[in-house]
Amino acid sequence: MTGQNPLLEVRHLRVEFPTRRGTLVAIDDVSFTISAGEVLGVVGESGAGKSMTGAAIIGLLEPPGRIAAGEILLDGRRIDNLRYEDMRRIRGKEIGAIFQDPLTTLNPLYTVGRQLAETMTTHLPITPAEARKRAIGWLDLVGIPAAAQRIDSYPHEFSGGMRQRVVIALALCAEPRLIVADEPTTALDVSIQAQIIALLKSLAREKGTAMMLVTHDMGVIAEAADRVAVMYAGRIAEIGPVRNVVKQASHPYTVGLMGSIPPLDRRVERLAQIDGAMPRLSAIPKGCAYNPRCPKAFARCSQDRPDLLPAGPTQAACWLYDGEGTHHG
Amino acid sequence: MVDAPMLELRDAARYFDVSRPWLQRVIAGEGKRLLRAVDGLNLSVPKGTTLSLVGESGCGKSTVARLAVGLYRPSAGQVVFDGRDLAEARAASDQRRRMQMIFQDPYASLNPRWRVRDIVAEPIRAFGLLPNRAAEEARVAELLTQVGLSPLDGHKFPHEFSGGQRQRISIARALSSNPEFLVCDEPTSALDVSVQAQILNLMKELQSRMGLTYLFISHNLAVVRQVSDRIGVMYLGRIAELAPAESLFRRPRHPYTRALMEAIPDLDMTGRVRIPVGGEVPSPITPPTGCAFHPRCPLVQPRCKAERPELRSAGDAMVACHAVEEGRDAA
C-alpha cells in the first residue's frame, strides 16, 4: 500500500469521558489507516475500546464521550470536527454502518423497501421509481429469495439472518466508500454467520469498499480481514497482516489471546489462560497497560508506555521490540 | 449392570402452547398451535462424565437443561435422576441439593442487592446444611477460594465484579450445596475468550477434583470439544447425532453435524473454501415433515421428506439420518 493514499486515516485519536470522579480516557492515541477495498479487523475484549473507535469514526459517540485529541480523515478530509448536519450527510452516503442487532437498526414501522428507497433517494440523485428498482436489486444481491415480493415486507416478517442481510443492503445501498461493521455476525448462528461473512467479503472486494470490521471473534477476523488491529485498554497493542497476527503474534497479549481460543481440531487438557482481567478505565496501570498480566514484563514495562514498534511483519506496542531492527532474524 | 446414570431422559418432550387467544382463534377459525421445543429425546449422562448438547438457537437445548433440573416438567416421557423420577426426587430436599444450575448471563443471575457471601450461602441456608453461622462463614470462604476468588470478596456486591468473576460467583453458589450434578447452560457464552478459558479450566479442575457430572449446553463446538466426554447435536427439538466427543470430531456422520463444523471460521487459514449451509433453521411450530433437516440437506431423497429417521447406531455413534443408515453418506 505504499504510495497509495488511504481512504480512512485515524491519527492519534483520543476519546475521553468526563465523569464526576475525573476524566476517563477510553481511547488513547490510536492511529491506523484503511485503504479502498481493504478489510481491517479490530479485535479485543469487551471494554478494550474497539466499538468506541468505530463510533468515533461514524460520529456517533454517546455523550458525554468526546474526541479530545487527534484527527479522523476520510479521503484526506477531516470529518471529526464537522457539524452534526454535515456529518449526517456523510453518514449513509460515504460511511455505512452495520451494527450487531439488526432489529434496532431497522425501523419496525416501515417496510424494508421503503427504508432502502428512502436511503437511496436521500443520498443519490435518483427518482423514487428507480430507487425501488434498485432496492429489489440490493435485496437480491444480499441473498434474499424472492426479493421482488419481500420488498414490501416489514422487518418483523424476516428471520434474524435475513434481517441482518437487509441491514447490510441498507448500509451498502448508498454505495458508501467505507463501512464500519460492529459485530455484524455476533447475534447470528454459526451457519448464518458463515453466509453473512462471505457476503460482506465479496461485496467489499467487488465494489472496492473499505471496511472496518469490529468483532471479538478471531475466527471471523481470520476469515474476512486483510489486516488486524488488536486493542487492549483503549490502545492498539498490535497491528499487522492477519496471517502474521493470528499465527505468529508478537505482542504477549496477542499471544495470550490467541492461546486462549479453544481449538476445534484437538482437545487440550488445559487451555492457555491469561490470569486476571483487563483493567478498568479508572485504574489503568502505569507504563504498559498489560504489564501486570504479562509473563514477559520487565522493569521498563511498569515505567514507560510503549508506542507501536516494528516487530517483524507486524507492529507491536511492546518494549520487547525496542531496537528490533538490530536483532531481527 | 454398572452404576445408574446420573440423568436419563426417556422419550422426554416439552411442548409450549403458543396459540393465539381463544376469541381470535375462533374468529380466524384456526386451531391450537404447539411449539415442540423438545420432541421425544432419549439420552443418559453417566456419573462423573460430561454430556454436551450443541445446536443453533431454537434447537431446544436450553429447554433440555431446564427439563434436567426440573424447572420444566416434561409434557410427555420421563426425566430420571439417579434412578428416580425427577419430580419425585425434587420433592425431597436431600435429592434436590444434589443438582444445581449455572446460567448463561452472570449479570442477570446474581441478585444485585445481596452481598456475595449471602448469594453463595443461600443454598446452604435453604437446605439447612450447616449448624451455625461460623461454619457457614468458613464454608463460604472455602468456596470462594476454590473458584479463584478471595474470601474477602464475600463482602462485596456483584456489580463490583467483572463478567468472569461473576461467573465464578455463580459457580461457587452452585457448589455450595455439595451437588453431584451441574447443568451448565451456555456458561461461557457471555464472556470474552481469555476469560472463557479461565472458566473452562476451572470447571474441568472442579470436575476432576469433586467427581462432578455435567450436562453442558453450548452453541460453540470448539468449547464443547474441550470439555465433553459425549456430545449430542440437536436440531429442532431432536437429537441428530450422539457420539463420543473424539469420534464426533474425527468422523461427523449426520449431514447437519458436518454442516455445523463446516460453518466454523477457519483459524488456521488454510485457505480452504467453506461451503456454508444454505437456508435457516425452520420454525419449530411448523417443522418440516420427515427429517426436519431435509430442506437444507445435501443428501436429501424422497424418503427423508416422508419418514422421520430414528436415532440408530452407526459405529460408536447414534445417528438419526436415512442417508447414513443406507450408506449414502460416504464422503
Short mmCIF file of C-alpha atoms in Angstrom, two decimals, chain B:
data_model
loop_
_atom_site.label_atom_id
_atom_site.label_comp_id
_atom_site.label_asym_id
_atom_site.label_seq_id
_atom_site.Cartn_x
_atom_site.Cartn_y
_atom_site.Cartn_z
CA MET B 1 -25.08 -53.53 35.22
CA VAL B 2 -22.89 -50.60 36.13
CA ASP B 3 -23.95 -47.56 38.11
CA ALA B 4 -27.27 -45.99 37.20
CA PRO B 5 -26.69 -42.90 35.08
CA MET B 6 -26.92 -39.57 36.88
CA LEU B 7 -29.57 -38.34 34.48
CA GLU B 8 -31.70 -40.08 31.95
CA LEU B 9 -34.25 -38.70 29.51
CA ARG B 10 -36.72 -41.28 28.26
CA ASP B 11 -38.73 -40.07 25.28
CA ALA B 12 -38.87 -36.75 27.06
CA ALA B 13 -40.77 -33.99 25.33
CA ARG B 14 -41.72 -30.46 26.19
CA TYR B 15 -44.38 -28.58 24.27
CA PHE B 16 -45.38 -24.97 24.65
CA ASP B 17 -48.83 -23.71 23.78
CA VAL B 18 -48.32 -20.70 21.53
CA SER B 19 -51.91 -20.42 20.36
CA ARG B 20 -53.49 -17.06 19.92
CA PRO B 21 -56.15 -16.03 22.46
CA TRP B 22 -59.35 -18.07 22.32
CA LEU B 23 -61.56 -15.39 20.76
CA GLN B 24 -59.11 -14.55 17.98
CA ARG B 25 -58.71 -18.22 17.31
CA VAL B 26 -62.43 -18.73 16.96
CA ILE B 27 -62.82 -15.71 14.69
CA ALA B 28 -59.94 -16.77 12.48
CA GLY B 29 -61.16 -20.35 12.62
CA GLU B 30 -57.78 -21.78 13.49
CA GLY B 31 -56.76 -24.49 15.92
CA LYS B 32 -54.31 -24.58 18.79
CA ARG B 33 -50.67 -24.25 17.98
CA LEU B 34 -47.99 -26.20 19.79
CA LEU B 35 -44.30 -25.41 19.77
CA ARG B 36 -42.44 -28.66 20.16
CA ALA B 37 -39.29 -27.35 21.81
CA VAL B 38 -38.12 -30.84 22.74
CA ASP B 39 -39.73 -33.70 20.91
CA GLY B 40 -39.02 -37.20 22.18
CA LEU B 41 -35.47 -37.15 23.46
CA ASN B 42 -33.53 -40.14 24.77
CA LEU B 43 -30.19 -39.64 26.41
CA SER B 44 -28.29 -40.50 29.54
CA VAL B 45 -25.45 -38.88 31.41
CA PRO B 46 -23.23 -41.40 33.25
CA LYS B 47 -21.86 -40.31 36.62
CA GLY B 48 -18.64 -38.32 36.62
CA THR B 49 -18.82 -37.53 32.90
CA THR B 50 -19.81 -34.57 30.77
CA LEU B 51 -22.51 -34.75 28.15
CA SER B 52 -22.76 -31.68 25.94
CA LEU B 53 -25.63 -30.58 23.76
CA VAL B 54 -24.85 -28.32 20.82
CA GLY B 55 -27.06 -26.72 18.25
CA GLU B 56 -28.26 -23.41 16.91
CA SER B 57 -30.77 -21.10 18.55
CA GLY B 58 -34.19 -22.64 18.83
CA CYS B 59 -32.99 -26.24 18.69
CA GLY B 60 -34.28 -26.89 22.22
CA LYS B 61 -31.00 -27.29 24.06
CA SER B 62 -31.85 -24.83 26.82
CA THR B 63 -35.24 -26.47 27.23
CA VAL B 64 -33.43 -29.75 27.85
CA ALA B 65 -31.33 -28.01 30.52
CA ARG B 66 -34.47 -26.81 32.25
CA LEU B 67 -36.08 -30.22 32.00
CA ALA B 68 -32.96 -31.75 33.52
CA VAL B 69 -33.18 -29.74 36.73
CA GLY B 70 -36.95 -29.76 36.93
CA LEU B 71 -37.59 -26.12 36.03
CA TYR B 72 -39.93 -27.53 33.40
CA ARG B 73 -41.97 -30.68 33.69
CA PRO B 74 -41.89 -32.93 30.65
CA SER B 75 -45.08 -32.80 28.54
CA ALA B 76 -44.52 -36.45 27.73
CA GLY B 77 -41.94 -39.08 28.62
CA GLN B 78 -39.82 -39.16 31.72
CA VAL B 79 -36.80 -37.50 33.26
CA VAL B 80 -34.96 -39.80 35.66
CA PHE B 81 -32.43 -38.53 38.18
CA ASP B 82 -30.15 -41.19 39.65
CA GLY B 83 -32.72 -43.93 39.19
CA ARG B 84 -35.72 -41.95 40.48
CA ASP B 85 -38.30 -39.91 38.64
CA LEU B 86 -37.13 -36.31 38.75
CA ALA B 87 -40.40 -34.86 40.02
CA GLU B 88 -40.37 -37.33 42.89
CA ALA B 89 -36.68 -36.72 43.57
CA ARG B 90 -37.21 -32.97 43.65
CA ALA B 91 -39.86 -33.32 46.33
CA ALA B 92 -37.12 -34.42 48.73
CA SER B 93 -34.68 -31.68 49.67
CA ASP B 94 -31.83 -34.15 50.16
CA GLN B 95 -32.19 -35.06 46.47
CA ARG B 96 -32.78 -31.50 45.29
CA ARG B 97 -29.49 -30.27 46.72
CA ARG B 98 -27.64 -32.81 44.57
CA MET B 99 -28.39 -30.85 41.39
CA GLN B 100 -27.56 -27.25 40.60
CA MET B 101 -27.57 -25.00 37.57
CA ILE B 102 -25.20 -22.38 36.17
CA PHE B 103 -26.79 -19.85 33.84
CA GLN B 104 -25.52 -18.00 30.82
CA ASP B 105 -25.78 -14.42 31.94
CA PRO B 106 -23.78 -13.71 35.10
CA TYR B 107 -25.23 -10.20 35.12
CA ALA B 108 -28.82 -11.40 35.44
CA SER B 109 -28.37 -14.45 37.62
CA LEU B 110 -26.98 -12.76 40.73
CA ASN B 111 -29.17 -10.60 42.96
CA PRO B 112 -27.62 -7.11 42.78
CA ARG B 113 -28.81 -6.21 46.28
CA TRP B 114 -27.18 -9.12 48.03
CA ARG B 115 -23.61 -9.35 49.14
CA VAL B 116 -21.61 -12.14 47.53
CA ARG B 117 -21.36 -14.07 50.82
CA ASP B 118 -25.16 -14.16 51.09
CA ILE B 119 -25.52 -15.22 47.46
CA VAL B 120 -23.10 -18.08 47.97
CA ALA B 121 -24.55 -19.05 51.35
CA GLU B 122 -28.17 -19.10 50.23
CA PRO B 123 -28.27 -22.77 49.18
CA ILE B 124 -26.55 -23.71 52.45
CA ARG B 125 -29.25 -21.90 54.42
CA ALA B 126 -32.10 -23.11 52.23
CA PHE B 127 -31.12 -26.73 52.71
CA GLY B 128 -30.02 -26.26 56.34
CA LEU B 129 -26.67 -27.84 55.60
CA LEU B 130 -24.60 -26.22 58.32
CA PRO B 131 -25.40 -25.85 62.02
CA ASN B 132 -24.18 -22.31 62.67
CA ARG B 133 -23.00 -19.00 61.26
CA ALA B 134 -19.33 -19.68 61.95
CA ALA B 135 -19.35 -22.91 59.98
CA GLU B 136 -21.22 -21.18 57.19
CA GLU B 137 -18.70 -18.35 57.01
CA ALA B 138 -15.81 -20.79 56.85
CA ARG B 139 -17.56 -22.75 54.08
CA VAL B 140 -18.25 -19.60 52.01
CA ALA B 141 -14.60 -18.59 52.34
CA GLU B 142 -13.55 -22.05 51.23
CA LEU B 143 -15.89 -21.96 48.22
CA LEU B 144 -14.70 -18.53 47.12
CA THR B 145 -11.10 -19.70 47.33
CA GLN B 146 -11.99 -22.81 45.35
CA VAL B 147 -13.29 -20.77 42.42
CA GLY B 148 -10.28 -18.45 42.45
CA LEU B 149 -11.71 -15.51 44.38
CA SER B 150 -10.61 -14.14 47.71
CA PRO B 151 -12.62 -14.80 50.91
CA LEU B 152 -12.63 -11.02 51.36
CA ASP B 153 -14.70 -10.70 48.18
CA GLY B 154 -17.67 -12.01 50.18
CA HIS B 155 -18.34 -8.52 51.49
CA LYS B 156 -18.72 -7.02 48.05
CA PHE B 157 -21.75 -6.68 45.79
CA PRO B 158 -22.00 -8.33 42.35
CA HIS B 159 -21.58 -5.04 40.46
CA GLU B 160 -18.05 -4.74 41.76
CA PHE B 161 -17.01 -7.77 39.72
CA SER B 162 -16.29 -8.36 36.05
CA GLY B 163 -18.27 -10.87 33.99
CA GLY B 164 -15.77 -13.67 34.52
CA GLN B 165 -15.62 -13.08 38.25
CA ARG B 166 -19.41 -13.07 38.43
CA GLN B 167 -19.49 -16.41 36.68
CA ARG B 168 -17.06 -17.65 39.35
CA ILE B 169 -19.53 -16.46 41.97
CA SER B 170 -22.32 -18.38 40.20
CA ILE B 171 -20.15 -21.48 40.28
CA ALA B 172 -19.37 -21.02 43.97
CA ARG B 173 -23.09 -20.67 44.67
CA ALA B 174 -23.86 -23.78 42.66
CA LEU B 175 -21.20 -25.75 44.55
CA SER B 176 -22.31 -24.63 48.00
CA SER B 177 -24.93 -27.35 48.38
CA ASN B 178 -22.34 -30.05 47.57
CA PRO B 179 -24.07 -31.05 44.34
CA GLU B 180 -23.07 -34.02 42.24
CA PHE B 181 -24.77 -32.91 39.06
CA LEU B 182 -24.38 -29.49 37.44
CA VAL B 183 -26.39 -28.26 34.48
CA CYS B 184 -24.46 -25.51 32.72
CA ASP B 185 -26.48 -23.54 30.19
CA GLU B 186 -24.01 -21.65 27.96
CA PRO B 187 -21.81 -20.79 30.96
CA THR B 188 -19.15 -19.01 28.92
CA SER B 189 -21.12 -17.51 26.02
CA ALA B 190 -21.33 -14.08 27.61
CA LEU B 191 -17.61 -13.97 28.36
CA ASP B 192 -14.55 -12.88 26.42
CA VAL B 193 -12.31 -15.67 25.12
CA SER B 194 -9.50 -15.12 27.59
CA VAL B 195 -12.00 -15.24 30.45
CA GLN B 196 -13.78 -18.19 28.87
CA ALA B 197 -10.51 -20.13 29.03
CA GLN B 198 -10.25 -19.38 32.75
CA ILE B 199 -13.80 -20.59 33.45
CA LEU B 200 -13.48 -23.74 31.32
CA ASN B 201 -10.22 -24.63 33.06
CA LEU B 202 -11.87 -24.05 36.43
CA MET B 203 -14.85 -26.25 35.55
CA LYS B 204 -12.62 -29.08 34.39
CA GLU B 205 -10.50 -28.81 37.50
CA LEU B 206 -13.55 -28.92 39.78
CA GLN B 207 -14.90 -31.91 37.92
CA SER B 208 -11.76 -33.96 38.35
CA ARG B 209 -11.41 -32.91 41.99
CA MET B 210 -15.03 -33.48 43.04
CA GLY B 211 -16.19 -36.09 40.54
CA LEU B 212 -18.97 -33.83 39.25
CA THR B 213 -21.32 -34.81 36.45
CA TYR B 214 -22.04 -32.07 33.90
CA LEU B 215 -24.78 -31.51 31.40
CA PHE B 216 -23.18 -28.80 29.30
CA ILE B 217 -25.20 -26.71 26.85
CA SER B 218 -23.39 -24.64 24.25
CA HIS B 219 -23.57 -23.44 20.68
CA ASN B 220 -19.78 -23.43 20.35
CA LEU B 221 -18.34 -26.67 19.01
CA ALA B 222 -14.76 -25.79 19.91
CA VAL B 223 -15.72 -25.20 23.53
CA VAL B 224 -17.69 -28.41 23.62
CA ARG B 225 -14.76 -30.37 22.28
CA GLN B 226 -12.61 -29.23 25.21
CA VAL B 227 -14.99 -30.29 27.97
CA SER B 228 -17.10 -33.23 26.80
CA ASP B 229 -16.99 -36.98 27.03
CA ARG B 230 -20.00 -37.31 24.79
CA ILE B 231 -21.76 -34.82 22.55
CA GLY B 232 -25.32 -34.63 21.31
CA VAL B 233 -26.04 -32.46 18.28
CA MET B 234 -29.59 -31.13 18.39
CA TYR B 235 -31.74 -29.88 15.57
CA LEU B 236 -35.30 -28.67 16.01
CA GLY B 237 -36.05 -30.42 19.26
CA ARG B 238 -34.47 -33.75 18.42
CA ILE B 239 -31.04 -35.32 18.53
CA ALA B 240 -29.44 -35.58 15.10
CA GLU B 241 -26.28 -37.29 16.30
CA LEU B 242 -24.97 -38.50 19.64
CA ALA B 243 -21.37 -39.67 19.80
CA PRO B 244 -18.23 -39.82 21.95
CA ALA B 245 -16.54 -36.41 21.63
CA GLU B 246 -13.47 -37.59 19.78
CA SER B 247 -15.30 -39.68 17.21
CA LEU B 248 -17.80 -36.90 16.55
CA PHE B 249 -14.96 -34.62 15.53
CA ARG B 250 -12.94 -37.29 13.79
CA ARG B 251 -15.88 -38.53 11.80
CA PRO B 252 -19.04 -36.46 11.89
CA ARG B 253 -21.82 -38.56 10.39
CA HIS B 254 -25.02 -36.57 10.24
CA PRO B 255 -25.13 -34.02 7.39
CA TYR B 256 -26.16 -31.36 9.90
CA THR B 257 -23.14 -32.07 12.13
CA ARG B 258 -20.92 -31.77 9.10
CA ALA B 259 -22.60 -28.53 8.05
CA LEU B 260 -22.08 -27.09 11.54
CA MET B 261 -18.39 -27.95 11.50
CA GLU B 262 -18.05 -26.60 8.02
CA ALA B 263 -19.57 -23.29 9.12
CA ILE B 264 -16.96 -22.53 11.76
CA PRO B 265 -14.47 -19.90 10.61
CA ASP B 266 -11.10 -21.39 9.97
CA LEU B 267 -8.47 -20.02 12.32
CA ASP B 268 -5.66 -21.88 10.65
CA MET B 269 -6.29 -20.04 7.42
CA THR B 270 -5.57 -22.96 5.20
CA GLY B 271 -7.39 -21.06 2.52
CA ARG B 272 -9.99 -23.80 2.40
CA VAL B 273 -13.14 -22.54 0.76
CA ARG B 274 -16.05 -23.10 3.06
CA ILE B 275 -19.40 -24.09 1.71
CA PRO B 276 -21.93 -22.56 4.06
CA VAL B 277 -25.18 -24.47 4.62
CA GLY B 278 -27.95 -22.69 2.81
CA GLY B 279 -31.18 -21.66 4.42
CA GLU B 280 -32.07 -21.24 8.07
CA VAL B 281 -33.47 -23.25 10.95
CA PRO B 282 -37.21 -23.68 10.26
CA SER B 283 -39.84 -22.71 12.79
CA PRO B 284 -40.40 -25.38 15.46
CA ILE B 285 -44.13 -24.53 15.32
CA THR B 286 -44.39 -25.87 11.80
CA PRO B 287 -41.42 -28.23 11.45
CA PRO B 288 -40.80 -29.81 8.05
CA THR B 289 -42.24 -33.26 7.50
CA GLY B 290 -39.99 -36.29 7.78
CA CYS B 291 -36.48 -35.36 8.77
CA ALA B 292 -36.52 -31.75 9.99
CA PHE B 293 -33.19 -31.07 8.30
CA HIS B 294 -34.29 -32.17 4.84
CA PRO B 295 -34.89 -28.69 3.33
CA ARG B 296 -31.21 -27.83 3.92
CA CYS B 297 -29.66 -31.25 3.45
CA PRO B 298 -27.35 -32.00 0.51
CA LEU B 299 -28.17 -35.73 0.72
CA VAL B 300 -31.95 -35.36 0.67
CA GLN B 301 -34.08 -38.03 -1.02
CA PRO B 302 -37.86 -38.57 -1.16
CA ARG B 303 -37.76 -40.85 1.88
CA CYS B 304 -36.33 -38.00 4.01
CA LYS B 305 -39.38 -35.85 3.31
CA ALA B 306 -41.85 -38.55 4.22
CA GLU B 307 -40.40 -40.53 7.09
CA ARG B 308 -38.78 -39.24 10.25
CA PRO B 309 -35.46 -41.01 10.88
CA GLU B 310 -34.92 -42.64 14.27
CA LEU B 311 -31.66 -42.49 16.19
CA ARG B 312 -29.72 -45.63 15.19
CA SER B 313 -26.26 -46.94 15.93
CA ALA B 314 -23.60 -46.18 13.35
CA GLY B 315 -20.21 -47.28 14.64
CA ASP B 316 -19.81 -45.84 18.14
CA ALA B 317 -22.22 -43.04 17.30
CA MET B 318 -26.00 -42.77 17.19
CA VAL B 319 -27.29 -41.01 14.10
CA ALA B 320 -30.79 -40.06 13.00
CA CYS B 321 -30.36 -40.00 9.25
CA HIS B 322 -31.68 -42.12 6.40
CA ALA B 323 -28.62 -41.40 4.27
CA VAL B 324 -26.25 -42.68 6.95
CA GLU B 325 -28.42 -45.72 7.54
CA GLU B 326 -28.47 -46.52 3.82
CA GLY B 327 -24.75 -45.89 3.48
CA ARG B 328 -25.31 -42.96 1.12
CA ASP B 329 -23.12 -40.68 3.23
CA ALA B 330 -19.73 -41.85 2.01
CA ALA B 331 -17.58 -38.76 1.81
#
